PDB file of C-alpha atoms and ligand atoms in Angstrom:
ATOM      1  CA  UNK A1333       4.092  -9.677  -7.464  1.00 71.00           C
ATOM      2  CA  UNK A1334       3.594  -8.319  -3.633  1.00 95.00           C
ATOM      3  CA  UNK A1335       0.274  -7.855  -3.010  1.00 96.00           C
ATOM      4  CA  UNK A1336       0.942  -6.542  -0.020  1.00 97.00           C
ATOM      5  CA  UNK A1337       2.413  -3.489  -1.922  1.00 96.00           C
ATOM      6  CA  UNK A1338      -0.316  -3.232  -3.974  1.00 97.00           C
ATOM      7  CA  UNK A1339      -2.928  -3.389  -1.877  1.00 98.00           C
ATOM      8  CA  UNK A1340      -1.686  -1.276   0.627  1.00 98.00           C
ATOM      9  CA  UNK A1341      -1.021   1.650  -1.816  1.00 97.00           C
ATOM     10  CA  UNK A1342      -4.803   1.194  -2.961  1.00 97.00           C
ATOM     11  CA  UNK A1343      -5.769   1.209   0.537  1.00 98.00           C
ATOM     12  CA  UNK A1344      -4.245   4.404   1.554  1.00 97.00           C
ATOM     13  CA  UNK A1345      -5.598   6.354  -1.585  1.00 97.00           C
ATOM     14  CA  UNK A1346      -9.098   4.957  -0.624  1.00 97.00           C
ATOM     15  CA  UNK A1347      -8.001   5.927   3.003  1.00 98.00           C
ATOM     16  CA  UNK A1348      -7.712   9.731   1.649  1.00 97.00           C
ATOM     17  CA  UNK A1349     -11.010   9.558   0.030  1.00 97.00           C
ATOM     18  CA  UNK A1350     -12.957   7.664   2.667  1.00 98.00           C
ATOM     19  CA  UNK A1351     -12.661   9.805   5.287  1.00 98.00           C
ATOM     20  CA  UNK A1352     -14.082  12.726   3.236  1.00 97.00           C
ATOM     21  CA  UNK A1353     -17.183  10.815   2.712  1.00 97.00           C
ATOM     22  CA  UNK A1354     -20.949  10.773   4.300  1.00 96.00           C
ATOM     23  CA  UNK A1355     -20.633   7.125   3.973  1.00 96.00           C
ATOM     24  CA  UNK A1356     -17.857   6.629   6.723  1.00 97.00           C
ATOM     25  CA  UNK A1357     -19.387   9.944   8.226  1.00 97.00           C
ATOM     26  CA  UNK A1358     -16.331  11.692  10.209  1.00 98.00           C
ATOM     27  CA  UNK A1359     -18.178  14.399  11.452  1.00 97.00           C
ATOM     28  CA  UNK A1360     -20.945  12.182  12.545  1.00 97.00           C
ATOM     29  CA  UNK A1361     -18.332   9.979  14.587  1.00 98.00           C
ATOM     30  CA  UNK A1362     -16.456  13.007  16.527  1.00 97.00           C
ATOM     31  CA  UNK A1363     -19.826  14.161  17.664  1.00 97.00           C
ATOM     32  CA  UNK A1364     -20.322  10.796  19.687  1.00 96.00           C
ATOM     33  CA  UNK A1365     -21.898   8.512  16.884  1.00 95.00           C
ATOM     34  CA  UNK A1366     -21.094   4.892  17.168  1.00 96.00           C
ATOM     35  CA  UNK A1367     -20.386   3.960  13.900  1.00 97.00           C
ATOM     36  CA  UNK A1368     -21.148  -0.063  15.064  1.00 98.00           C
ATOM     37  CA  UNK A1369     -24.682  -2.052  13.499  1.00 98.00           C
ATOM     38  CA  UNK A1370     -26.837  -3.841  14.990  1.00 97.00           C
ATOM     39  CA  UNK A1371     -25.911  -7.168  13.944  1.00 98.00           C
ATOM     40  CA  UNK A1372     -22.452  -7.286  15.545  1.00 98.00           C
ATOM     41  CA  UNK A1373     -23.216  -5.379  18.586  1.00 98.00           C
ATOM     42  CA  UNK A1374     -25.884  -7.824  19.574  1.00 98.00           C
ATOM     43  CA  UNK A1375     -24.125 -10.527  18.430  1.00 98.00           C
ATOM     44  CA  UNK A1376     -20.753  -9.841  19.373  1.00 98.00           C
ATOM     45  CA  UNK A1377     -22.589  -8.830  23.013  1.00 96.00           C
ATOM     46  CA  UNK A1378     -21.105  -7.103  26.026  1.00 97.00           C
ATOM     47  CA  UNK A1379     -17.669  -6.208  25.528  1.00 98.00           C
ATOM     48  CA  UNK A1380     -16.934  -3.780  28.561  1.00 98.00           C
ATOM     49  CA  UNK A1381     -13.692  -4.218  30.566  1.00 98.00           C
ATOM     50  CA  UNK A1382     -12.517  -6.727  27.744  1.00 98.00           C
ATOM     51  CA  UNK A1383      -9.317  -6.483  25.066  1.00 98.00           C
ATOM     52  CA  UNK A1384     -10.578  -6.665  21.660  1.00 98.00           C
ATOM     53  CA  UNK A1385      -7.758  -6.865  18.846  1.00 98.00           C
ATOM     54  CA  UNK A1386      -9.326  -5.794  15.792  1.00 98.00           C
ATOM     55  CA  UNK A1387      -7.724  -7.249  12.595  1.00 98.00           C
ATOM     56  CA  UNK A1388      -7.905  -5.234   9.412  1.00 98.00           C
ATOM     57  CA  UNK A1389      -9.460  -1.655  10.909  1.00 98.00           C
ATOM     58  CA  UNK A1390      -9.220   0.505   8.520  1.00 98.00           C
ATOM     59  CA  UNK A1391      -8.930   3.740  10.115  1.00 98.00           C
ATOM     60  CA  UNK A1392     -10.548   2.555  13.229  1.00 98.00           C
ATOM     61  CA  UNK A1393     -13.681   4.093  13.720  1.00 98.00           C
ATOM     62  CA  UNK A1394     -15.572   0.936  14.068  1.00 98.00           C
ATOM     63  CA  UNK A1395     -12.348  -0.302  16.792  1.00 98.00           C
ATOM     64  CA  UNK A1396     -12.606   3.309  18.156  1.00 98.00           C
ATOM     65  CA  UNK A1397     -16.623   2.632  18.686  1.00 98.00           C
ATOM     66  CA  UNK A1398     -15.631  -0.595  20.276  1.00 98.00           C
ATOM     67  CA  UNK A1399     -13.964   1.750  22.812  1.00 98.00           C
ATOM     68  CA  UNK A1400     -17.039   3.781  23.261  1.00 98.00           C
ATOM     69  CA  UNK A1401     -18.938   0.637  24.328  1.00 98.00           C
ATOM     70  CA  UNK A1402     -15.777  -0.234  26.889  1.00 98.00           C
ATOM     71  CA  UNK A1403     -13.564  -2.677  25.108  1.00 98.00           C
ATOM     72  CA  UNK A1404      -9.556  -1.951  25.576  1.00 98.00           C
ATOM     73  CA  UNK A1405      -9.176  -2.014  21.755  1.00 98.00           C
ATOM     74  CA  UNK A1406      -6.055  -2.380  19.598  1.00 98.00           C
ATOM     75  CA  UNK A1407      -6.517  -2.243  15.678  1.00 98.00           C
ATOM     76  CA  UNK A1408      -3.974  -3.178  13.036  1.00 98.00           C
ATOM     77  CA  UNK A1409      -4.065  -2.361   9.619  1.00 98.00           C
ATOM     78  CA  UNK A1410      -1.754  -2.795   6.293  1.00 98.00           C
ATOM     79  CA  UNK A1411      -2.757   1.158   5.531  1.00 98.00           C
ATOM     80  CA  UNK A1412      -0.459   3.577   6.887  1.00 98.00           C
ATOM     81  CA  UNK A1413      -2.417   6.156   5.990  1.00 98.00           C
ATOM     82  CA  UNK A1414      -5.504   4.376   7.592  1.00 98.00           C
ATOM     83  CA  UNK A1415      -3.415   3.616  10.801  1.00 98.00           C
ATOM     84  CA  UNK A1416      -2.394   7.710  11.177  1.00 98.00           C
ATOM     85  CA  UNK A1417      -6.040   8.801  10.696  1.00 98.00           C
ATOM     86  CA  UNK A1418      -6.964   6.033  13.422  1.00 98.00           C
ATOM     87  CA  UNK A1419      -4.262   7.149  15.549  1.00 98.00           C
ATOM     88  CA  UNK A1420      -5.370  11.124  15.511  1.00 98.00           C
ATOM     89  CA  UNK A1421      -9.147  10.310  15.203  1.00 98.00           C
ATOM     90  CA  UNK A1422      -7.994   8.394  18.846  1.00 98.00           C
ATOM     91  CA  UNK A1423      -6.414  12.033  19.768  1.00 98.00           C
ATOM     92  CA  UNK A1424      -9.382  13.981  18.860  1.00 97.00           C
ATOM     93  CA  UNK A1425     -12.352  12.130  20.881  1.00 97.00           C
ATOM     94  CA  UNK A1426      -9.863  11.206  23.712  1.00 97.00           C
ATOM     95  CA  UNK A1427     -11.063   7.909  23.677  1.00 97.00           C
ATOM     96  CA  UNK A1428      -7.979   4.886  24.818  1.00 98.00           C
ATOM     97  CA  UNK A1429      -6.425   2.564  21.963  1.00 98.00           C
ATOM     98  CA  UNK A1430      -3.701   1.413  20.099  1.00 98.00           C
ATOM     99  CA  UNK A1431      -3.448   1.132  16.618  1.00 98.00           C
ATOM    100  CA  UNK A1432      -0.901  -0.926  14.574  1.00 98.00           C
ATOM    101  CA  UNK A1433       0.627  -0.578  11.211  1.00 98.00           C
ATOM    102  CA  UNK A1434       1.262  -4.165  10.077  1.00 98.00           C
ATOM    103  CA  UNK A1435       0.088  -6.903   7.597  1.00 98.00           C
ATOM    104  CA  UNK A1436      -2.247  -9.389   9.539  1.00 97.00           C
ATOM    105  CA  UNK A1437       0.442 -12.264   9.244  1.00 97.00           C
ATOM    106  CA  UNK A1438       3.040 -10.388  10.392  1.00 97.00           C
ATOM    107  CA  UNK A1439       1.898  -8.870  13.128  1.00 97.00           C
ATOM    108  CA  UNK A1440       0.690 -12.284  14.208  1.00 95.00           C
ATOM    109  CA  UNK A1441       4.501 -13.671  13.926  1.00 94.00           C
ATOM    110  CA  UNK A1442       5.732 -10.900  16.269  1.00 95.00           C
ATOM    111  CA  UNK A1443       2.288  -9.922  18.916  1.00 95.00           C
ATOM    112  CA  UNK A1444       2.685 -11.974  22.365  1.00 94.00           C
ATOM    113  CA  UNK A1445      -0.425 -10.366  23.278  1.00 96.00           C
ATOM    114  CA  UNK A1446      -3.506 -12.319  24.197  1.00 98.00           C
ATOM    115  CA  UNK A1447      -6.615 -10.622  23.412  1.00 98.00           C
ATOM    116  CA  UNK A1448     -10.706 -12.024  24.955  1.00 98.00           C
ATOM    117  CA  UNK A1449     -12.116 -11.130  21.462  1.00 98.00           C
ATOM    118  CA  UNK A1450     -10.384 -10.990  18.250  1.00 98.00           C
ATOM    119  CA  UNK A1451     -13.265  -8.860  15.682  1.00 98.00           C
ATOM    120  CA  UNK A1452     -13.377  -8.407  11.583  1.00 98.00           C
ATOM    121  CA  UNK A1453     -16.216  -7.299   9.437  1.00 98.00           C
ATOM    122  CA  UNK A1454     -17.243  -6.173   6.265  1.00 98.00           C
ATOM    123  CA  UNK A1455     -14.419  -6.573   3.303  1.00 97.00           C
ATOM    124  CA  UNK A1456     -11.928  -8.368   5.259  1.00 98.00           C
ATOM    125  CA  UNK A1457     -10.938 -11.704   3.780  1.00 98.00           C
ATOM    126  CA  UNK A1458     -10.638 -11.417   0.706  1.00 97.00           C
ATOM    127  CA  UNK A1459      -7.471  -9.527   0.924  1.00 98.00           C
ATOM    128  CA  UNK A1460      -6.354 -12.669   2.904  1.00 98.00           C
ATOM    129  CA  UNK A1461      -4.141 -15.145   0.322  1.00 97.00           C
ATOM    130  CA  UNK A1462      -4.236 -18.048   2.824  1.00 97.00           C
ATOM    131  CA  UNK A1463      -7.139 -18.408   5.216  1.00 98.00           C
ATOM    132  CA  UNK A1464      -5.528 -21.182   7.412  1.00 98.00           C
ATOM    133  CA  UNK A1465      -2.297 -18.776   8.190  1.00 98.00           C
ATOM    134  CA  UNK A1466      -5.304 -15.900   8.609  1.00 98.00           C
ATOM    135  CA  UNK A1467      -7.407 -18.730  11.324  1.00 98.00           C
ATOM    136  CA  UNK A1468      -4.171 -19.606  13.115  1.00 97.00           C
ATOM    137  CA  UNK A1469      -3.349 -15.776  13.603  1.00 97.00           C
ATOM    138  CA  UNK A1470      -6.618 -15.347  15.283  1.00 98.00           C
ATOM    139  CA  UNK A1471      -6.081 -18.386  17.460  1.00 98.00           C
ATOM    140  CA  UNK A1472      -3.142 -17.495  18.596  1.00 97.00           C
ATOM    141  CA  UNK A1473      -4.395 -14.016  19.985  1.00 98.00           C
ATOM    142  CA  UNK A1474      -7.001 -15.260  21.655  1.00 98.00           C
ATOM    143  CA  UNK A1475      -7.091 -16.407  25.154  1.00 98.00           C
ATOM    144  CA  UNK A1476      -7.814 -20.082  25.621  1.00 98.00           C
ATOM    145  CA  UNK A1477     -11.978 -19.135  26.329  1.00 98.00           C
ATOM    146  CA  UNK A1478     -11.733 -15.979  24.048  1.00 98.00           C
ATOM    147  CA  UNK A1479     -14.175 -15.063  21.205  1.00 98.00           C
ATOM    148  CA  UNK A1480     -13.621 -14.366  17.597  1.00 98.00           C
ATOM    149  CA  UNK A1481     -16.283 -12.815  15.972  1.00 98.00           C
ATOM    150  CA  UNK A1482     -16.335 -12.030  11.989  1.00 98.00           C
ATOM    151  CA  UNK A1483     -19.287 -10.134   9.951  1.00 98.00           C
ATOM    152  CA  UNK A1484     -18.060 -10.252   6.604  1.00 98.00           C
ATOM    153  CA  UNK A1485     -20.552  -9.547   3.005  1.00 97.00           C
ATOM    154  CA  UNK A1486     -21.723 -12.764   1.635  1.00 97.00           C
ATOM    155  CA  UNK A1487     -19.551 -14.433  -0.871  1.00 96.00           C
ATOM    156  CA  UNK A1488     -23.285 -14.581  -3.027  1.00 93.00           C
ATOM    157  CA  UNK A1489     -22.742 -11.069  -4.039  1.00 90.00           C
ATOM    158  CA  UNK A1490     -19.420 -11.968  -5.692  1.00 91.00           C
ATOM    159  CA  UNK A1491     -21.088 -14.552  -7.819  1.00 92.00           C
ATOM    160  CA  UNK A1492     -23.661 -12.384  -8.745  1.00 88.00           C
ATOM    161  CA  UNK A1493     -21.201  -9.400  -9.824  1.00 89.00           C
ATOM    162  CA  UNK A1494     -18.943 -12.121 -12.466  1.00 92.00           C
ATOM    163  CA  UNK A1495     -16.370 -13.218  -9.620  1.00 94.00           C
ATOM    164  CA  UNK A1496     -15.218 -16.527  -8.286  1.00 96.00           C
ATOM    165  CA  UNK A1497     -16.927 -18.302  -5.680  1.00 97.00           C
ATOM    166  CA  UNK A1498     -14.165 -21.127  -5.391  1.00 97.00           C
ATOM    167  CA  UNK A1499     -10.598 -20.357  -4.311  1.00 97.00           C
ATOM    168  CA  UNK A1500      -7.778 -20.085  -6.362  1.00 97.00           C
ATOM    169  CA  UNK A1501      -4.382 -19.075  -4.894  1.00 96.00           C
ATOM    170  CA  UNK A1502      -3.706 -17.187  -7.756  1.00 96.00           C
ATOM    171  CA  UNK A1503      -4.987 -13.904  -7.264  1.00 97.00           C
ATOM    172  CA  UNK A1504      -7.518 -11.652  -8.744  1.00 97.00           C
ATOM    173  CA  UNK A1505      -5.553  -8.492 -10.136  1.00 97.00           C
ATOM    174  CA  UNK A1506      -7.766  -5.787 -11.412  1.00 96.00           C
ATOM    175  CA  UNK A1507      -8.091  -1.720 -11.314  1.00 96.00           C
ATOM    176  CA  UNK A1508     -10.763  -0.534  -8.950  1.00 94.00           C
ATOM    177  CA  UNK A1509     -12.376   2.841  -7.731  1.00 95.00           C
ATOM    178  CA  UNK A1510     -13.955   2.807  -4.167  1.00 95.00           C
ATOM    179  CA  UNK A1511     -17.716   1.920  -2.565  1.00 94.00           C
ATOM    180  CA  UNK A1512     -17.724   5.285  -1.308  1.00 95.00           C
ATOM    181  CA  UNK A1513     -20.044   8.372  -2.992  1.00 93.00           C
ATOM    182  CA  UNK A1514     -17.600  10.468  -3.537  1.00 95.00           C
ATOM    183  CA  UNK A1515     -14.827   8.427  -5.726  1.00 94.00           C
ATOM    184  CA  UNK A1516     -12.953  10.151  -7.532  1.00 92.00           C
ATOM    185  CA  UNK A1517     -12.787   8.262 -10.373  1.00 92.00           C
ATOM    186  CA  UNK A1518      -9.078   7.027 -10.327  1.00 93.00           C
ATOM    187  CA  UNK A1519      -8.509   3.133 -10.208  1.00 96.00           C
ATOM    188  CA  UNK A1520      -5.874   1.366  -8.113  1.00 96.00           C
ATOM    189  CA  UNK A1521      -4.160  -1.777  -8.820  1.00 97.00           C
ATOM    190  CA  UNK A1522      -5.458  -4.476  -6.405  1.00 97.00           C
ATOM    191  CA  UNK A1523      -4.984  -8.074  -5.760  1.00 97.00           C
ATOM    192  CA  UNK A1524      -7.673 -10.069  -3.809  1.00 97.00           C
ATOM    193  CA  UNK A1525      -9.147 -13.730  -3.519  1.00 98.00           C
ATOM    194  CA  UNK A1526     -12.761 -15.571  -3.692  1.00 97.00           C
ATOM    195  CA  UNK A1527     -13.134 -17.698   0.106  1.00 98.00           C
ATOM    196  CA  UNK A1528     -16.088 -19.899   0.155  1.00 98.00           C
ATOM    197  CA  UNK A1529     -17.921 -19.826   3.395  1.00 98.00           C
ATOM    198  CA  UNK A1530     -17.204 -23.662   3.913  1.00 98.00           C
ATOM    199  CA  UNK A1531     -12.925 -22.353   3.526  1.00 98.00           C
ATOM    200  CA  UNK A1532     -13.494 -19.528   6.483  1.00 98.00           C
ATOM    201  CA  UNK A1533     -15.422 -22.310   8.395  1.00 98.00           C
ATOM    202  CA  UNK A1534     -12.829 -24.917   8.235  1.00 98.00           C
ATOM    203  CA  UNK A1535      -9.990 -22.484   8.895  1.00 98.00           C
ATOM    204  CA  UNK A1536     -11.541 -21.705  11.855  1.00 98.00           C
ATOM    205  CA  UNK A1537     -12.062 -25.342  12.802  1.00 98.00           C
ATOM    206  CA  UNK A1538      -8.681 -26.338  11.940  1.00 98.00           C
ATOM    207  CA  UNK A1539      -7.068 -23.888  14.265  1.00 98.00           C
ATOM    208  CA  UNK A1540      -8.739 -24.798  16.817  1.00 98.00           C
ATOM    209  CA  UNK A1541     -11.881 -22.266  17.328  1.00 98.00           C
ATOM    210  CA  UNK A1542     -15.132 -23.477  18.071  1.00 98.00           C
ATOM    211  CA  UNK A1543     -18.139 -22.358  16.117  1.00 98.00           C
ATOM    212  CA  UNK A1544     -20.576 -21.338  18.225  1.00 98.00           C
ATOM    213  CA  UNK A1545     -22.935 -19.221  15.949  1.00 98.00           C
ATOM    214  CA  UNK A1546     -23.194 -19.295  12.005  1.00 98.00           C
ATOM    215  CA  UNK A1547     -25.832 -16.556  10.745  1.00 98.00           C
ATOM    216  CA  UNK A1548     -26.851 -14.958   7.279  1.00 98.00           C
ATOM    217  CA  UNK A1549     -28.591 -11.916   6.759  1.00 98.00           C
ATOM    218  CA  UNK A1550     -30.816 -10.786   3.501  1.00 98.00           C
ATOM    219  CA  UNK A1551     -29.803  -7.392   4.005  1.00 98.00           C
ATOM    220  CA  UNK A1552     -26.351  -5.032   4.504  1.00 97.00           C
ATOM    221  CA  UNK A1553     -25.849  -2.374   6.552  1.00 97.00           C
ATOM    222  CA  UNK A1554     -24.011  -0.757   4.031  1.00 96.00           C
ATOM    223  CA  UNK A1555     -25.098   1.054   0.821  1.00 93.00           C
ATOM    224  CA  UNK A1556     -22.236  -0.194  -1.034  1.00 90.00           C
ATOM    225  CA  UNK A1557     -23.330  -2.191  -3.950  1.00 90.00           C
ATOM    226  CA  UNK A1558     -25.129  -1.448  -7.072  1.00 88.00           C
ATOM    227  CA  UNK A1559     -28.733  -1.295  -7.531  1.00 91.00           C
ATOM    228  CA  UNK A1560     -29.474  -1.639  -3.266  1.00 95.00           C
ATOM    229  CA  UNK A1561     -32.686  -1.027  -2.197  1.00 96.00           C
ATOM    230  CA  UNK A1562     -32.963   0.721   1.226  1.00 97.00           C
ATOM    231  CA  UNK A1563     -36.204  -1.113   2.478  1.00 97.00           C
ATOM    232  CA  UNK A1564     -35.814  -0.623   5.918  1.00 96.00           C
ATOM    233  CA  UNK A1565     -33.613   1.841   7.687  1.00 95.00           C
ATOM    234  CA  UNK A1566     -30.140   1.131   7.136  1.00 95.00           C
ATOM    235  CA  UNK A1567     -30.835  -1.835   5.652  1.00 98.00           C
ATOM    236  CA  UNK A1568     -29.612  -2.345   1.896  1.00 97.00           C
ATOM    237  CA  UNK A1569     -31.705  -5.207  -0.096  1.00 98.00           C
ATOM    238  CA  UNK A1570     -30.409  -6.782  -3.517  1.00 96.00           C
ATOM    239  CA  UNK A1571     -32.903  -9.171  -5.434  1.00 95.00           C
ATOM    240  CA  UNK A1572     -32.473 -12.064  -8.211  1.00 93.00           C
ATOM    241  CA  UNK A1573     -35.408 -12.906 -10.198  1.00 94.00           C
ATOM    242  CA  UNK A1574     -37.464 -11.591  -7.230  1.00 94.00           C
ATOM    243  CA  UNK A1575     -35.553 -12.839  -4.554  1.00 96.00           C
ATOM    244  CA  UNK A1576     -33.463 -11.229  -1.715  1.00 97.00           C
ATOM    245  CA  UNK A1577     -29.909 -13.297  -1.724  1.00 96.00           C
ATOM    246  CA  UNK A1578     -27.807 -13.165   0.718  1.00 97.00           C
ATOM    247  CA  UNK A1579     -25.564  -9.975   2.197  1.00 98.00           C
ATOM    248  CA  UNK A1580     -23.726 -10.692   4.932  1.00 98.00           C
ATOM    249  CA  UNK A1581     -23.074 -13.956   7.174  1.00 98.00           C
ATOM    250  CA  UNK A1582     -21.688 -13.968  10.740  1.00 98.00           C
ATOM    251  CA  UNK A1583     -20.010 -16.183  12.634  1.00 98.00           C
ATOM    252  CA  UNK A1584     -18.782 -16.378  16.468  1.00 98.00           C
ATOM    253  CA  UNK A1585     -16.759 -18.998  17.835  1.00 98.00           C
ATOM    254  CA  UNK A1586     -14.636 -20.024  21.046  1.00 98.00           C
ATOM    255  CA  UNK A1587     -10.791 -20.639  21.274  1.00 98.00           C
ATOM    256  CA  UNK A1588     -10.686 -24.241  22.662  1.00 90.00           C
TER     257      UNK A1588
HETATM  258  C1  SAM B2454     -12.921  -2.996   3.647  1.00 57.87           C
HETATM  259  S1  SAM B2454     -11.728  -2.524   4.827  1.00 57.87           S
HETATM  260  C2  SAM B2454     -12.363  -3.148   6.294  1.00 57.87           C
HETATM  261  C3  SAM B2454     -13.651  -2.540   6.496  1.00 57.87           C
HETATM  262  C4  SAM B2454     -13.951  -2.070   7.840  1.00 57.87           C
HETATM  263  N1  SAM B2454     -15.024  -2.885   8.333  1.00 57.87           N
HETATM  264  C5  SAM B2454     -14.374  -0.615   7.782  1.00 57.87           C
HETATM  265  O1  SAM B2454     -15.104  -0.230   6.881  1.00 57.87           O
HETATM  266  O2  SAM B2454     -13.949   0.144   8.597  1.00 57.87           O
HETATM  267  C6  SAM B2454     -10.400  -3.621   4.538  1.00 57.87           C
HETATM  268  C7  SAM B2454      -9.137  -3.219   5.298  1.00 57.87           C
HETATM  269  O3  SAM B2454      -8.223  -4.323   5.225  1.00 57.87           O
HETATM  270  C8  SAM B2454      -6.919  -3.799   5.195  1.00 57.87           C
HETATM  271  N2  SAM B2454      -6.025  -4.842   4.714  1.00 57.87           N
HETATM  272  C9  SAM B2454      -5.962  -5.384   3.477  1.00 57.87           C
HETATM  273  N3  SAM B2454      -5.051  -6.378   3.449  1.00 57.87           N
HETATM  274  C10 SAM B2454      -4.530  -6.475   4.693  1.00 57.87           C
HETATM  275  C11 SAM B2454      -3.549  -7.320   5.295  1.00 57.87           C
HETATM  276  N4  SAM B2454      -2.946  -8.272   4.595  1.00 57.87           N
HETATM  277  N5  SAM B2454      -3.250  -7.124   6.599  1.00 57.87           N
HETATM  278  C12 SAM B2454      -3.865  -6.141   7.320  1.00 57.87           C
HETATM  279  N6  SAM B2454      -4.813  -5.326   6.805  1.00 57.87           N
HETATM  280  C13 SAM B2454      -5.149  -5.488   5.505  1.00 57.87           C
HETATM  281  C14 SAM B2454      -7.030  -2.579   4.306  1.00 57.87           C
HETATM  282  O4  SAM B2454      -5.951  -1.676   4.503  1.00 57.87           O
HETATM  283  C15 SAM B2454      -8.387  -2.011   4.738  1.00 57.87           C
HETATM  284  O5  SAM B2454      -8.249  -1.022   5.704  1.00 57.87           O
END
C-alpha cells in the first residue's frame, strides 16, 4: 500500500472542493483577510523579517497570511493540486513565497535550507506514519536557536469519535468525505494514524527541540466537527456528560 498515493489523491479532490467553500473563505482572503487565529499568532509571536517553512500547507493561505504579518514563508505540501492553488493564490495578492510540492520526508532528505521557525497546525500529524522521522525533519530545518511551533486538534476528539488514541504503525484505511460545508458527498480512500500527545512530545525531545510551551484549549477555531457549539465568536465547544474536553493543544519549542 502507498499511502502517500492515497492520500495525496484524497487531498487534491478535497483541494478542489475546499477552495469553493465559506469555510476556507477565498474571497474573504484576496480581499486582505488573514486567515491566522488567535492562538498561534500570539503564541507563535512576532514573525517579521524571519523564514518560516511551513510543513503540510495545504494550499497556503494560512503560510500566505504568515507573509502578510512579514515572515519570508515557504510551504510544502503532498497535494499538487493544493501546491498550484497556493502558488496562483501567491500571484493574485502579490504577496512573496515559495511553495513546494513534496512529501514532508522527502523534502526533508533533499532541503539544505535552514529556516528560524518551522509551523504546522490543525490536521497535520496524523498523516505522519513515523513521528520521530517527522521530529528529525523539523530539526534539521531549523536553525540551531530556531522555533517550531505546532497547533494541532486534540487527540481527545479522536477517542470520542471511535478512533485510536494509541499508535499503531499499521494504518487506519477508511473512505472519507471532507470537514468542509459544501462536500460533495464522494468518499476518498485515506490512510492515517492515532499519535498520542506524549509520542509528538518525545519526538520532539528526541531530536533535539526544546519544549518551551505545552498548552490545551477547550475550544477550536474551526467549525469542523459534529455537534460544535459556537459559544463565543469563532470559538467551537464540544461537551461529554456536561463537560468541555479538549480541542486543540499547542506546543512551541527551541532547536538546541
Ligand atoms: C488538514 S490539512 C492541513 C490544514 C491546514 N492547517 C489548513 O487548513 O490549511 C493537511 C495537509 O497535509 C497534507 N499532507 C498529508 N500528508 C502529507 C505528507 N506526508 N507530506 C506533506 N503533506 C502532507 C495534505 O495534502 C493537506 O494539505
Amino acid at each position: 500500500m502507498d499511502y502517500l498515493e492515497i492520500n495525496k489523491e484524497a487531498w487534491n479532490k478535497r483541494t478542489e472542493i475546499h477552495v469553493k467553500s465559506k469555510f476556507y473563505d477565498v474571497d474573504g482572503f484576496l480581499k486582505g483577510k488573514n486567515v491566522l487565529n488567535e492562538i498561534e499568532i500570539n503564541e507563535l509571536g512576532d514573525v517579521k523579517g524571519k523564514t518560516l517553512l511551513h510543513l503540510q500547507c495545504h494550499f497556503g493561505l494560512d503560510t500566505l497570511s504568515w507573509a502578510r504579518l512579514g515572515a519570508k514563508v515557504t510551504g510544502v505540501d503532498l497535494s499538487s493540486t493544493a501546491i498550484e492553488t497556493a502558488k496562483k493564490l501567491t500571484l493574485n495578492t502579490g504577496l512573496e513565497a515559495d511553495f513546494i510540492c513534496s512529501d514532508i520526508y522527502s523534502f526533508g532528505e533533499t532541503s539544505t535550507e535552514k529556516y528560524d521557525i518551522v509551523f504546522t497546525s490543525y490536521g497535520a500529524v496524523c498523516w505522519i506514519p513515523d513521528l520521530e522521522k517527522w521530529a528529525e525533519t523539523i530539526a534539521k530545518n531549523l536553525k540551531p536557536g530556531g522555533t517550531f511551533y505546532i497547533a494541532e486538534f486534540h487527540p481527545f476528539y479522536d477517542i470520542f469519535s471511535g478512533y485510536p488514541y494509541f499508535y499503531n504503525q499499521q494504518p487506519i484505511i477508511e473512505k472519507e468525505g471532507t470537514y468542509t460545508e459544501n462536500d460533495n458527498g464522494e468518499k476518498s480512500e485515506i490512510a492515517c494514524w492515532s499519535h498520542p500527545i506524549s509520542e509528538v512530545v518525545n519526538s520532539l525531545l528526541k531530536a533535539g527541540i526544546q519544549i518551551i510551551l505545552f498548552n490545551e484549549y477547550s475550544y477550536s477555531p474551526y467549525n469542523c466537527f459534529e455537534g460544535m457549539i459556537e459559544r463565543e465568536k469563532g470559538k467551537f465547544y464540544l461537551t461529554h456528560k456536561g463537560e468541555d474536553i479538549p480541542l486543540v493543544y499547542t506546543i512551541k519549542g527551541i532547536k538546541n
